[in-house]
Amino acid sequence: KSGFVLPGFMVNSYLKDMTDEDLMVRPFSEMNHFKWQLCHLVTSENFHMTQLDRGEMPKVPEEIRKGSAKEVSHIDDPEFFPSKATLMEAMKIQREGTLSILDTLSESDLQTESPEPLRYFGPTVGTVFSGEIVHWMLHFGQLTLIRKHLGKETF
């Protein structure tokens, strides 16, 4: 569980002073803005945990699901994507669901084979949780670029 603390802390810290407008910035034309990335992260975490079939995950609001599709990543209309407040709340709720599932698993459970759709995270249930942490940190790196582009402080 402690592995989830750093990504959560870093993402929340970097989002704290960012506005809805800041989250729509693309420092490079081929880079996704962070509203799309947050929709993607929230929806992905829900998918990953649901695929484990180890417990109930909270539902992802439809506006976030809609905003996570690859086909909409090019959209720059801020009205299309949920607000920062909505995304932050969804992040919190999904993470609580993830940690709730993790709390129910034994060391033995974590060593069981991961479901086929999640093998890109690794061969075991435990590596799916590790993969979730890495996934958030990968996107945190992109958030760092956006902050640099906006002239905001980074660690």
CSV table of C-alpha atoms in Angstrom, one decimal:
chain,number,residue,atom,x,y,z
A,1,LYS,CA,0.0,0.0,0.0
A,2,SER,CA,2.8,2.4,0.8
A,3,GLY,CA,3.9,2.4,-2.9
A,4,PHE,CA,0.8,4.4,-3.7
A,5,VAL,CA,1.6,7.2,-1.3
A,6,LEU,CA,4.4,8.9,-3.4
A,7,PRO,CA,2.5,9.0,-6.7
A,8,GLY,CA,-0.6,10.3,-5.0
A,9,PHE,CA,1.3,12.9,-3.1
A,10,MET,CA,3.3,14.1,-6.2
A,11,VAL,CA,0.3,14.3,-8.6
A,12,ASN,CA,-1.8,16.1,-6.0
A,13,SER,CA,1.0,18.5,-5.1
A,14,TYR,CA,1.6,19.4,-8.8
A,15,LEU,CA,-2.1,19.8,-9.5
A,16,LYS,CA,-2.8,22.0,-6.4
A,17,ASP,CA,-2.1,25.3,-8.1
A,18,MET,CA,-3.1,24.4,-11.6
A,19,THR,CA,-6.3,25.8,-13.1
A,20,ASP,CA,-8.7,24.1,-15.5
A,21,GLU,CA,-7.1,26.2,-18.2
A,22,ASP,CA,-3.6,25.0,-17.3
A,23,LEU,CA,-4.8,21.4,-17.6
A,24,MET,CA,-5.7,22.0,-21.2
A,25,VAL,CA,-2.2,23.2,-22.2
A,26,ARG,CA,-0.1,21.1,-24.7
A,27,PRO,CA,3.6,22.0,-24.5
A,28,PHE,CA,4.1,20.0,-27.7
A,29,SER,CA,1.4,19.6,-30.4
A,30,GLU,CA,1.6,15.8,-30.2
A,31,MET,CA,1.4,15.7,-26.4
A,32,ASN,CA,-2.0,15.1,-24.7
A,33,HIS,CA,-3.2,17.8,-22.3
A,34,PHE,CA,-3.5,16.8,-18.7
A,35,LYS,CA,-7.3,16.8,-18.6
A,36,TRP,CA,-7.3,13.9,-21.1
A,37,GLN,CA,-4.5,12.2,-19.2
A,38,LEU,CA,-6.4,12.4,-15.9
A,39,CYS,CA,-9.5,11.0,-17.6
A,40,HIS,CA,-7.3,8.2,-18.9
A,41,LEU,CA,-5.6,7.5,-15.5
A,42,VAL,CA,-8.9,7.4,-13.6
A,43,THR,CA,-10.6,5.1,-16.2
A,44,SER,CA,-7.5,2.9,-16.5
A,45,GLU,CA,-7.2,2.4,-12.8
A,46,ASN,CA,-10.8,1.4,-12.7
A,47,PHE,CA,-10.3,-1.0,-15.6
A,48,HIS,CA,-7.2,-2.6,-14.1
A,49,MET,CA,-8.8,-3.2,-10.7
A,50,THR,CA,-12.1,-4.4,-12.2
A,51,GLN,CA,-10.1,-6.9,-14.4
A,52,LEU,CA,-8.6,-8.4,-11.2
A,53,ASP,CA,-12.2,-9.4,-10.2
A,54,ARG,CA,-11.2,-9.2,-6.5
A,55,GLY,CA,-13.8,-6.7,-5.4
A,56,GLU,CA,-16.2,-3.9,-6.4
A,57,MET,CA,-14.7,-0.7,-7.7
A,58,PRO,CA,-16.6,2.6,-7.7
A,59,LYS,CA,-18.2,3.6,-11.0
A,60,VAL,CA,-16.3,6.1,-13.1
A,61,PRO,CA,-18.6,9.0,-14.1
A,62,GLU,CA,-19.6,8.9,-17.8
A,63,GLU,CA,-18.1,12.3,-18.5
A,64,ILE,CA,-14.7,11.0,-17.4
A,65,ARG,CA,-15.1,7.7,-19.4
A,66,LYS,CA,-16.0,9.7,-22.5
A,67,GLY,CA,-13.0,12.0,-21.9
A,68,SER,CA,-10.6,9.1,-21.7
A,69,ALA,CA,-11.1,7.6,-25.2
A,70,LYS,CA,-8.0,7.8,-27.5
A,71,GLU,CA,-10.3,9.2,-30.2
A,72,VAL,CA,-11.0,12.3,-28.2
A,73,SER,CA,-7.4,13.0,-27.1
A,74,HIS,CA,-7.0,15.6,-29.8
A,75,ILE,CA,-10.0,17.7,-28.6
A,76,ASP,CA,-9.0,21.1,-27.2
A,77,ASP,CA,-12.4,22.3,-26.2
A,78,PRO,CA,-12.3,22.6,-22.3
A,79,GLU,CA,-16.1,22.2,-22.2
A,80,PHE,CA,-15.7,18.6,-23.5
A,81,PHE,CA,-13.7,17.5,-20.5
A,82,PRO,CA,-14.7,17.3,-16.8
A,83,SER,CA,-13.6,20.0,-14.4
A,84,LYS,CA,-10.4,19.7,-12.4
A,85,ALA,CA,-12.6,19.3,-9.2
A,86,THR,CA,-14.5,16.4,-10.8
A,87,LEU,CA,-11.3,14.7,-11.8
A,88,MET,CA,-9.7,15.2,-8.4
A,89,GLU,CA,-12.7,13.7,-6.7
A,90,ALA,CA,-12.7,10.8,-9.1
A,91,MET,CA,-9.0,10.2,-8.5
A,92,LYS,CA,-9.6,10.0,-4.8
A,93,ILE,CA,-12.6,7.7,-5.1
A,94,GLN,CA,-10.8,5.3,-7.5
A,95,ARG,CA,-7.7,5.2,-5.3
A,96,GLU,CA,-9.8,4.4,-2.3
A,97,GLY,CA,-11.4,1.5,-4.3
A,98,THR,CA,-7.9,0.3,-5.3
A,99,LEU,CA,-6.6,0.3,-1.8
A,100,SER,CA,-9.7,-1.4,-0.5
A,101,ILE,CA,-9.2,-4.3,-2.9
A,102,LEU,CA,-5.5,-4.4,-2.0
A,103,ASP,CA,-6.4,-4.6,1.7
A,104,THR,CA,-8.3,-7.8,1.0
A,105,LEU,CA,-5.4,-9.6,-0.6
A,106,SER,CA,-2.9,-11.9,1.1
A,107,GLU,CA,0.7,-12.3,0.1
A,108,SER,CA,-0.3,-15.5,-1.6
A,109,ASP,CA,-3.1,-13.7,-3.6
A,110,LEU,CA,-0.5,-11.2,-4.8
A,111,GLN,CA,1.6,-14.0,-6.2
A,112,THR,CA,-1.3,-15.5,-8.3
A,113,GLU,CA,-1.3,-15.2,-12.0
A,114,SER,CA,-2.6,-11.9,-13.4
A,115,PRO,CA,-5.5,-11.9,-15.8
A,116,GLU,CA,-4.6,-12.1,-19.4
A,117,PRO,CA,-5.7,-8.5,-20.3
A,118,LEU,CA,-3.3,-7.2,-17.6
A,119,ARG,CA,-0.2,-9.2,-18.5
A,120,TYR,CA,1.4,-6.0,-19.8
A,121,PHE,CA,1.8,-5.1,-16.2
A,122,GLY,CA,3.4,-8.4,-15.3
A,123,PRO,CA,2.7,-12.0,-14.6
A,124,THR,CA,1.1,-11.7,-11.1
A,125,VAL,CA,-1.7,-9.8,-9.3
A,126,GLY,CA,1.0,-8.0,-7.3
A,127,THR,CA,2.7,-6.7,-10.5
A,128,VAL,CA,-0.7,-5.2,-11.6
A,129,PHE,CA,-0.6,-3.0,-8.4
A,130,SER,CA,3.0,-2.1,-9.1
A,131,GLY,CA,2.1,-1.3,-12.7
A,132,GLU,CA,-0.6,1.0,-11.5
A,133,ILE,CA,1.9,2.9,-9.5
A,134,VAL,CA,4.3,3.1,-12.5
A,135,HIS,CA,1.5,4.2,-14.8
A,136,TRP,CA,0.7,7.2,-12.6
A,137,MET,CA,4.4,8.1,-12.3
A,138,LEU,CA,4.8,7.9,-16.1
A,139,HIS,CA,2.1,10.5,-16.5
A,140,PHE,CA,3.5,12.6,-13.6
A,141,GLY,CA,6.5,13.1,-15.8
A,142,GLN,CA,4.3,14.6,-18.5
A,143,LEU,CA,2.7,16.8,-15.8
A,144,THR,CA,6.2,18.1,-15.0
A,145,LEU,CA,6.7,19.1,-18.6
A,146,ILE,CA,3.4,21.0,-18.6
A,147,ARG,CA,4.4,22.8,-15.4
A,148,LYS,CA,7.8,23.7,-16.8
A,149,HIS,CA,6.1,25.0,-20.0
A,150,LEU,CA,3.7,27.2,-17.8
A,151,GLY,CA,6.6,28.5,-15.7
A,152,LYS,CA,5.4,26.8,-12.6
A,153,GLU,CA,7.7,25.4,-9.9
A,154,THR,CA,8.7,21.8,-10.0
A,155,PHE,CA,10.5,19.7,-7.4
